[in-house]
Structure formats: C-alpha cells, structure tokens
GROMACS .gro file of C-alpha atoms in nm:
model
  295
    1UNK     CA    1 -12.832  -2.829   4.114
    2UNK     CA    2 -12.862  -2.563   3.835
    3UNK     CA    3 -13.028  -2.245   3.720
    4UNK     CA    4 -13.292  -2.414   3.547
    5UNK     CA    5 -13.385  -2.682   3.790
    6UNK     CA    6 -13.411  -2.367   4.104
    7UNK     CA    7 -13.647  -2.208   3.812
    8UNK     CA    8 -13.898  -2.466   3.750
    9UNK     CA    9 -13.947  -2.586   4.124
   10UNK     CA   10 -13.978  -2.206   4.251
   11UNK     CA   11 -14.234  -2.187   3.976
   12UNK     CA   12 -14.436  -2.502   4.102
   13UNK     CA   13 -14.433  -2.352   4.383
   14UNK     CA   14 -14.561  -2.007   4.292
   15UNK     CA   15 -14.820  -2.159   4.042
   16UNK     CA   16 -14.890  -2.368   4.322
   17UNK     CA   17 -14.897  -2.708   4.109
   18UNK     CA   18 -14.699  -2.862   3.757
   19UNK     CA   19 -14.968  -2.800   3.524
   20UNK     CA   20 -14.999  -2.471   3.597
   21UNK     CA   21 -14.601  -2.426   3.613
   22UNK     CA   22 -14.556  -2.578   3.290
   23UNK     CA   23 -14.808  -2.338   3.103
   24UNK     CA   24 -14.647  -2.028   3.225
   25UNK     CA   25 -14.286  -2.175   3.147
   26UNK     CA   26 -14.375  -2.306   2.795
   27UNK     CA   27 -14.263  -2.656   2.885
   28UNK     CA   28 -14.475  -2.974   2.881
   29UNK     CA   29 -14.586  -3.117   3.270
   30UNK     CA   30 -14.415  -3.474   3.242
   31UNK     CA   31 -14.058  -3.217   3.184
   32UNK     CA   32 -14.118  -2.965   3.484
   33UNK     CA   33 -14.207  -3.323   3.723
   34UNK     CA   34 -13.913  -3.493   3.592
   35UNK     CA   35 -13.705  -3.148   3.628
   36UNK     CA   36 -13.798  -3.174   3.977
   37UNK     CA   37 -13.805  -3.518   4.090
   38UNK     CA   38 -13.448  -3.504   3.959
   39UNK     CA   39 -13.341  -3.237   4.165
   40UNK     CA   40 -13.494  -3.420   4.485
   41UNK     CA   41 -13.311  -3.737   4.378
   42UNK     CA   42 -12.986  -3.488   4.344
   43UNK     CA   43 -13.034  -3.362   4.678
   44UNK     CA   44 -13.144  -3.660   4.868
   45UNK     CA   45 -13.473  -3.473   4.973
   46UNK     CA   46 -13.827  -3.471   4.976
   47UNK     CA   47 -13.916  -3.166   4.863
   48UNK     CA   48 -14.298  -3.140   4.784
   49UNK     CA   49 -14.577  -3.366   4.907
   50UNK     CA   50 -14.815  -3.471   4.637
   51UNK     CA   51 -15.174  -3.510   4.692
   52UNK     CA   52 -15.480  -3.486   4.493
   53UNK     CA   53 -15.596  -3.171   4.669
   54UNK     CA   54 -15.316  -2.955   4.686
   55UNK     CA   55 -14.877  -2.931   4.675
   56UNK     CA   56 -14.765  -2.925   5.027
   57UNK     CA   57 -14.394  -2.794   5.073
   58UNK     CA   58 -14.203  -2.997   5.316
   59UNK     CA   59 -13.917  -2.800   5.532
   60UNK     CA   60 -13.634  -2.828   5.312
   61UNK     CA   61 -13.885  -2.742   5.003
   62UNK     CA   62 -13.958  -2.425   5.233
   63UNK     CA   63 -13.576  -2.382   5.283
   64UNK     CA   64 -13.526  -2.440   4.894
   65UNK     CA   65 -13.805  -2.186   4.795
   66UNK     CA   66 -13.686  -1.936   4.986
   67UNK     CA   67 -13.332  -1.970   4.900
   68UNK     CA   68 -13.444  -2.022   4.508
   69UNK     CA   69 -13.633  -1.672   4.529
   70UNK     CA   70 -13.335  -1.525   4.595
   71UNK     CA   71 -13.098  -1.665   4.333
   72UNK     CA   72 -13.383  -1.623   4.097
   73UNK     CA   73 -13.383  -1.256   4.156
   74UNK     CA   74 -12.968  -1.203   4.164
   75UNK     CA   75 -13.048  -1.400   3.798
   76UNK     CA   76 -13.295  -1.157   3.688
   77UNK     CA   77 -13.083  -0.811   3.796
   78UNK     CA   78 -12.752  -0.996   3.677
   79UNK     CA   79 -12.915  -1.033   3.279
   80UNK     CA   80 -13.091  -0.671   3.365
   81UNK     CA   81 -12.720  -0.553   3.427
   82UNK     CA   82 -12.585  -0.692   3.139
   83UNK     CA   83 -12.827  -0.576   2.902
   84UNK     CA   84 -12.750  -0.200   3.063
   85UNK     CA   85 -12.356  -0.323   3.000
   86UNK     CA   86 -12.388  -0.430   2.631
   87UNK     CA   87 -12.589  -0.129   2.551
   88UNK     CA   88 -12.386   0.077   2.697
   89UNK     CA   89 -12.603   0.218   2.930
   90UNK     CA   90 -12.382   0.154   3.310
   91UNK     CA   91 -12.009   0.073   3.311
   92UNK     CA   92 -11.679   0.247   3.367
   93UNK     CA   93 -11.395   0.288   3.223
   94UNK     CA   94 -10.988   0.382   3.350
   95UNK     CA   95 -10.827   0.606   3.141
   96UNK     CA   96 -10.404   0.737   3.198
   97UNK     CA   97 -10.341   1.064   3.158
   98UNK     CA   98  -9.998   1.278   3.183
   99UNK     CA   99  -9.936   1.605   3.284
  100UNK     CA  100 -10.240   1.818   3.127
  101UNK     CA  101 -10.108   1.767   2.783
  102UNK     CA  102 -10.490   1.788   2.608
  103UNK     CA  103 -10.737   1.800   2.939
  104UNK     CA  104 -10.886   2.109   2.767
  105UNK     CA  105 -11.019   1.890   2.471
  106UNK     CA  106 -11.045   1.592   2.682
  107UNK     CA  107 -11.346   1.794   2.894
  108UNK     CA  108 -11.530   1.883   2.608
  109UNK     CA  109 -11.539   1.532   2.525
  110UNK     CA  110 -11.590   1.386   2.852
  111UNK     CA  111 -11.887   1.629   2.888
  112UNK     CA  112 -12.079   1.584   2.536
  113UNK     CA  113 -12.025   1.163   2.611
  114UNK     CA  114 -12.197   1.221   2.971
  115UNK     CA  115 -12.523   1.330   2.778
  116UNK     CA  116 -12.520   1.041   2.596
  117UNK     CA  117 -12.422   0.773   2.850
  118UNK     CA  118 -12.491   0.923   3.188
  119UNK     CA  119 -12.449   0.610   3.359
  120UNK     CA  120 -12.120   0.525   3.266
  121UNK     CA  121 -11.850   0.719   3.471
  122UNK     CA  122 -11.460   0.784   3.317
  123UNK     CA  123 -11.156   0.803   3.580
  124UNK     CA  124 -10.874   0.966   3.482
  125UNK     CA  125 -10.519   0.852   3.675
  126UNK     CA  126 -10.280   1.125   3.602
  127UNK     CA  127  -9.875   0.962   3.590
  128UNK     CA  128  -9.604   0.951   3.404
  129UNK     CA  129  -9.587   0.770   3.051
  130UNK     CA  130  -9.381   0.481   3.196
  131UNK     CA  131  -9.631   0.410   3.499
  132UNK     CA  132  -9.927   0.416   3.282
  133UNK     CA  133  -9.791   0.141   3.072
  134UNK     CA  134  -9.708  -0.087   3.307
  135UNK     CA  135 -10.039  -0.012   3.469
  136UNK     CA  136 -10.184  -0.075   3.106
  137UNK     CA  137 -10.038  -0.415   3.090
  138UNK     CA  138 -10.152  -0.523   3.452
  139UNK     CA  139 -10.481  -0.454   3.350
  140UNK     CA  140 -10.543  -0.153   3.570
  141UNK     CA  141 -10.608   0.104   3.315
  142UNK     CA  142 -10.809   0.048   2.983
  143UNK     CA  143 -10.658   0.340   2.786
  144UNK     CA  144 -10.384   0.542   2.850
  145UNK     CA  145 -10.272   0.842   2.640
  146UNK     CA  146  -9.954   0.752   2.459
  147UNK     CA  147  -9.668   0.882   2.258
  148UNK     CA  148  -9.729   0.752   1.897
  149UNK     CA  149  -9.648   0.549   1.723
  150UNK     CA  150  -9.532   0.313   1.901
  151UNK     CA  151  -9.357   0.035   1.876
  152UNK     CA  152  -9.510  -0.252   2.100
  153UNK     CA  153  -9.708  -0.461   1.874
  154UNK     CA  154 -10.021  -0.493   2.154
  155UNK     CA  155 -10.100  -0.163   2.124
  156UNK     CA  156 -10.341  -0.002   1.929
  157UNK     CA  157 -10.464   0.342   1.964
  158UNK     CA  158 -10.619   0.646   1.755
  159UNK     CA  159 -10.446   0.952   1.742
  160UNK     CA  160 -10.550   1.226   2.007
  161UNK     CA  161 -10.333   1.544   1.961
  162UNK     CA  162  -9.939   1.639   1.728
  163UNK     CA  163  -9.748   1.969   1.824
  164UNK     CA  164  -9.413   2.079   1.909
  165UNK     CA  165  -9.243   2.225   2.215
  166UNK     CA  166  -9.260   2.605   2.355
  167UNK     CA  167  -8.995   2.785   2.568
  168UNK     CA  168  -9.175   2.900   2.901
  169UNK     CA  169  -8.983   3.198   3.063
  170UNK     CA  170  -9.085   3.500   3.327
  171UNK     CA  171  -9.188   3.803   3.117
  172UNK     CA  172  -8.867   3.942   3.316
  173UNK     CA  173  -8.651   3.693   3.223
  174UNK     CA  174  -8.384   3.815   2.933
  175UNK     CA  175  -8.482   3.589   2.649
  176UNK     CA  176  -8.874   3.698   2.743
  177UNK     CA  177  -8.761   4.007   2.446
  178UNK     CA  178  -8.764   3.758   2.217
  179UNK     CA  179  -9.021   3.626   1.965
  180UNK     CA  180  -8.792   3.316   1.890
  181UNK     CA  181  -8.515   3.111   2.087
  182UNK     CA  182  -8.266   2.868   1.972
  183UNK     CA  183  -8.150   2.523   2.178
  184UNK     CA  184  -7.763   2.668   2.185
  185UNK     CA  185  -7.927   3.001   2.388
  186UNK     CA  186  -8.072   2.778   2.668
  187UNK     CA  187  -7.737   2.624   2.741
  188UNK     CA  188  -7.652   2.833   3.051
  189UNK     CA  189  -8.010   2.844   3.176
  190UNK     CA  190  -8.200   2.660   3.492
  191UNK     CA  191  -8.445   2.391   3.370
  192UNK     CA  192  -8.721   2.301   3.579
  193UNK     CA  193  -8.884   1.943   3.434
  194UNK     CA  194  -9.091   1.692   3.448
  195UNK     CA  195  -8.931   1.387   3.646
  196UNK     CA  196  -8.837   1.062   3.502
  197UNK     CA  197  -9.072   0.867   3.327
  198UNK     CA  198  -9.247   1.157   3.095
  199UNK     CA  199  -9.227   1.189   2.714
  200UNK     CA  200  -9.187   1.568   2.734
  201UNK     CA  201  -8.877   1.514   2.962
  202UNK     CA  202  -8.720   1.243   2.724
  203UNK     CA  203  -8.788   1.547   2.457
  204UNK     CA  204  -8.584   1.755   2.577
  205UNK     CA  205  -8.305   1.583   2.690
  206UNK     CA  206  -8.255   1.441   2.386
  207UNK     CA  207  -8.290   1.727   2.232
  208UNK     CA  208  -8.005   1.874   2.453
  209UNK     CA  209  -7.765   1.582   2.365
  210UNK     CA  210  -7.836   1.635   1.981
  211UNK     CA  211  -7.681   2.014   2.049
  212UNK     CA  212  -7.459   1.907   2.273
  213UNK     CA  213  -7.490   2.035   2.615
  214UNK     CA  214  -7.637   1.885   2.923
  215UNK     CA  215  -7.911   2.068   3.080
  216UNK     CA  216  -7.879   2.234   3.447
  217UNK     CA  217  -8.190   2.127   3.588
  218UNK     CA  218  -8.322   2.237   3.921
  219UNK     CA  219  -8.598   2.119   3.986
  220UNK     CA  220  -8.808   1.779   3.864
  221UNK     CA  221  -9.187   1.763   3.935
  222UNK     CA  222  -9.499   1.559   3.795
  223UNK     CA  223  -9.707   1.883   3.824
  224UNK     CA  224  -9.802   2.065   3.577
  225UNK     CA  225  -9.880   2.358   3.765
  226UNK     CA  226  -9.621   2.310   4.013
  227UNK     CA  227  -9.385   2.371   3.671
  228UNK     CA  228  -9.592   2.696   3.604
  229UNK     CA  229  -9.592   2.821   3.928
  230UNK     CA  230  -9.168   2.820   4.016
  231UNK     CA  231  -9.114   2.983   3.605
  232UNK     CA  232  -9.397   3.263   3.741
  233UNK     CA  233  -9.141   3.308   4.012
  234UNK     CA  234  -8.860   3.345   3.769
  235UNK     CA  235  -8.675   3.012   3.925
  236UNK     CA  236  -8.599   2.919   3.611
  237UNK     CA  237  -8.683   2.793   3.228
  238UNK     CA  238  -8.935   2.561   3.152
  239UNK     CA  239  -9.032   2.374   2.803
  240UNK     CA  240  -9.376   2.241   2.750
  241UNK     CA  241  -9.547   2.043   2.473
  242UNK     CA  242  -9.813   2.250   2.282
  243UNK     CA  243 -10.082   2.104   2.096
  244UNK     CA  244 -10.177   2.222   1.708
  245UNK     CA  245 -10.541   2.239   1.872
  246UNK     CA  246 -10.454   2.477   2.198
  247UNK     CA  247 -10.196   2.743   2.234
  248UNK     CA  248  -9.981   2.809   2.539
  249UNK     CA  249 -10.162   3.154   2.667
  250UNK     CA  250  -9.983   3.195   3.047
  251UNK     CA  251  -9.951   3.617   2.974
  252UNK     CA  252 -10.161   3.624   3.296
  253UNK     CA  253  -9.904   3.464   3.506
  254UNK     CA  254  -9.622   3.691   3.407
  255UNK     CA  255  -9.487   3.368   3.140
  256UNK     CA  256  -9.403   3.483   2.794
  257UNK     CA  257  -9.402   3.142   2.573
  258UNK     CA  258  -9.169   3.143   2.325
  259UNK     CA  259  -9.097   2.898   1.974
  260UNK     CA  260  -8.765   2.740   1.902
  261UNK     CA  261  -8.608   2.797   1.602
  262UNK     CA  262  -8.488   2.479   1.406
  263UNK     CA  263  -8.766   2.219   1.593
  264UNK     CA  264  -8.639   1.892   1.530
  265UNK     CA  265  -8.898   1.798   1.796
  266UNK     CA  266  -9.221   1.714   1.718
  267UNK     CA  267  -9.458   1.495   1.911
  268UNK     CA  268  -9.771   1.302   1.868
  269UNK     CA  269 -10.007   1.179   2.156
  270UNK     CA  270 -10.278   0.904   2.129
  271UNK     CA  271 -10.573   0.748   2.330
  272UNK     CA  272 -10.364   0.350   2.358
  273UNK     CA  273 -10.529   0.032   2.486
  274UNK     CA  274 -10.392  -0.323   2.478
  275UNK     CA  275 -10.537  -0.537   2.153
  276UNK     CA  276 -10.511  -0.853   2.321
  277UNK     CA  277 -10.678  -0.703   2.649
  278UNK     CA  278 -11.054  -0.692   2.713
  279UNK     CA  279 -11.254  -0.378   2.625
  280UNK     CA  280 -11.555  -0.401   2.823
  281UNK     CA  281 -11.864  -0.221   2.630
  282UNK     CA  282 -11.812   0.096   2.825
  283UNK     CA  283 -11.519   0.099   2.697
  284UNK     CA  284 -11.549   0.035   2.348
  285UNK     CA  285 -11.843   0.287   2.352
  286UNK     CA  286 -11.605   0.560   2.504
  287UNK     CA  287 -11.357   0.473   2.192
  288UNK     CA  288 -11.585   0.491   1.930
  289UNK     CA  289 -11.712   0.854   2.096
  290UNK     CA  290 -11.326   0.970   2.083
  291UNK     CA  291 -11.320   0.844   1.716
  292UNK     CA  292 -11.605   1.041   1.601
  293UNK     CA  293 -11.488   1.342   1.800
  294UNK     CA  294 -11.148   1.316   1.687
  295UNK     CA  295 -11.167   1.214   1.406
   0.00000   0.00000   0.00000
C-alpha cells in the first residue's frame, strides 16, 4: 500500500463515487477503479460496495478512510514543512562557540538574521576548540568557530575575525605603568588560563616555549569572565585574544590591557562546517547571511 493508492480511495470516498474522484484528481475513471481494486486485491479486503445508487463503505473501508485521512494530512503538513525548510522560513541550526572571542559581532548578526528568518532559531554551545570538533564530526554541531586555516581537508569555513593577543593586568599591578610589555617580563608572573583544549591557551604556551620559560599558571578555567573576575582581584596575569574589529576596554573593572612588544602571535578565527556533512537550508541560509555580513 502506497501514498498514492491511500489518495485516490480517500478521494472516492470524499467525492463519494470514481467519476467524480477522477475529475478532481486529473486522472481518467478506469485508473482511479483499477488504483483501487488493486489495493483491495493487496489487502485481501472488500473495501467499497458498488451499486448503481450509491458507494457503500464496508468496515475495513471505514477503518481505511479514517486511517487514510490521517496519513493524508501528516502528507500535506510534511510537504507544507518542507517548503517552509527549503525557503528558509523554519529550521535550526548548532553553532560552537569558544570563550567570547567575537559574541559582540556575533549578536549583531544573530539579531539583523532574526528579522529576516524569524522562524529559524541559532544555538550557540560554548567549549573548547578541541570539543567542538569532535562534536563537529559526530554531527552534533553544524558550524563551529575555528582557528584558520586549517589543515583538515573536510573543512571549509569563511573567515570571521584576525587579531593578536593583549596582556590583562590589575590597574595595581606593577607592569599596569606600562603602555607596552615584552614575553621575557612575564616570566616571574602568575598566569591564570584557559584550560586544555583552547586555541588562546595553545598561544601562549607556545609562545612561552619560543622565549624560553615555562609559565606559572594558577589557575585554568573555560570562563571567560571567571578569567576577568580573579585578574580584577589582582590573582594574577591574564592574556586574551583581541579582535582587529573590538578592543579590550575592562578600565571599569580595575584591568589595564596592555600590547606585547615583538607579537609573533597572531590569530585568525572562522565560522567552520564539515564539506562532506549535510547543511540543512537553515543552515546554508545562516552561512550565506555571515558571508554578506562579513564579508
């Protein structure tokens, strides 16, 4: 039993005889009867009685009917749904995001694309770049933001935001005088981090290495805030990405940010998704918007 065969017989039914059936299908009578008498045949069943007067339903054309109203109507909202999906008009989409690297631009966006699309929703997953990948290759996420470039052939991406790294201190602190730091002065100092499994945190230890000292680090946290918060209370040092769109400005929470001389470290972020995986249209749409805006 298929689609088409549920159709025509609900549609004798409603039309109350073949003739009739056939007209408003656009199919000739001797199809929709054979259509039918098939599906009888298929299921073993009588399932109208045919007289001159009048089409009589027999139980299991009752049970049929009513059953066949129902899948007719999941058909017609399934093909109403995916008209809304291929224009764009309902979906979702699952996008990674780490630490608040970009959030700033990332609502402007978000917003302006809700006034064009206000059925679809985004849902950000905040993590570190490691767990978003893996998540990206299980299918869980559809984008992630990304170092770039990278090297995995499956990805493809468009470039979201470049910068370099800033020196976060308390405005108490002894290098908070300064309007520019080296590496070598941060040797003695108490880093606080993000934990394993971030980009920035691969920065800087690298970074460290190149110079040749191993940073004291006291404290390792996936929150950005959390990071803010414990260099407000003069804990220790801190070093952030900042973007080439958005300065650091964290004057009103007693944090004086601070360049490095000699950057050797500069990093570039993008909005990543699979190129073998499936985009579904909410998806694409949401790409194309970043595109435009970013572009």
């Amino acid at each position: 039993m298929d689609s088409r065969q549920i159709q025509y017989f609900t549609e004798v039914v409603k039309q109350g005889g073949f003739s009739k059936a056939a007209e408003h299908l656009y199919v000739s009578q001797p199809t929709i009867s054979n259509v039918v008498k098939d599906l009888e045949k298929e299921l073993a069943v009588q399932l109208l009685i045919r007289t001159t007067r009048k089409l009589e339903l027999t139980d299991t054309g009752k049970l049929l009917f009513r059953y066949g109203e129902k899948i007719s109507q999941l058909y017609r909202h399934f093909y109403q749904e995916l008209d809304d999906i291929k224009n764009a008009n309902k979906g979702s989409v699952n996008m990674g995001i780490f630490s608040s690297v970009g959030t700033d631009i990332l609502t402007n966006i978000v917003s302006d694309f809700y006034e064009k699309y206000p059925n679809i929703t985004i849902r950000f997953v905040e993590d570190g770049e490691a767990n978003l990948k893996k998540s990206l290759y299980n299918g869980e996420l559809d984008l992630i933001v990304l170092e770039v470039p990278v090297n995995e052939e499956p990805i493809d991406f468009i470039p979201f935001l470049k910068g370099d790294l800033r020196l976060l201190v308390h405005d108490q602190h002894p290098l908070a005088s300064k309007e520019i730091v080296a590496w070598e002065e941060l040797k003695k100092e108490r880093f606080i981090i993000f934990h394993e499994g971030f980009a920035v945190r691969r920065f800087i230890l690298q970074e460290c290495e190149r110079i040749g000292f191993e940073p004291n680090i006291v404290c390792e946290t996936s929150q950005w805030k959390f990071i803010l918060e414990l260099v407000s209370s003069n804990l220790g040092v801190s070093i952030l990405p900042q973007s080439n769109l958005t300065k650091l400005n964290l004057a009103h929470k007693g944090i004086k940010v601070i360049p490095i001389v000699d950057q050797e470290v500069h990093w570039q972020i993008g909005i990543a998704w699979r190129k073998d995986g499936y985009l579904s249209y909410a998806t694409r749409e949401w790409i194309q918007f970043c595109k435009e805006r970013l572009g």
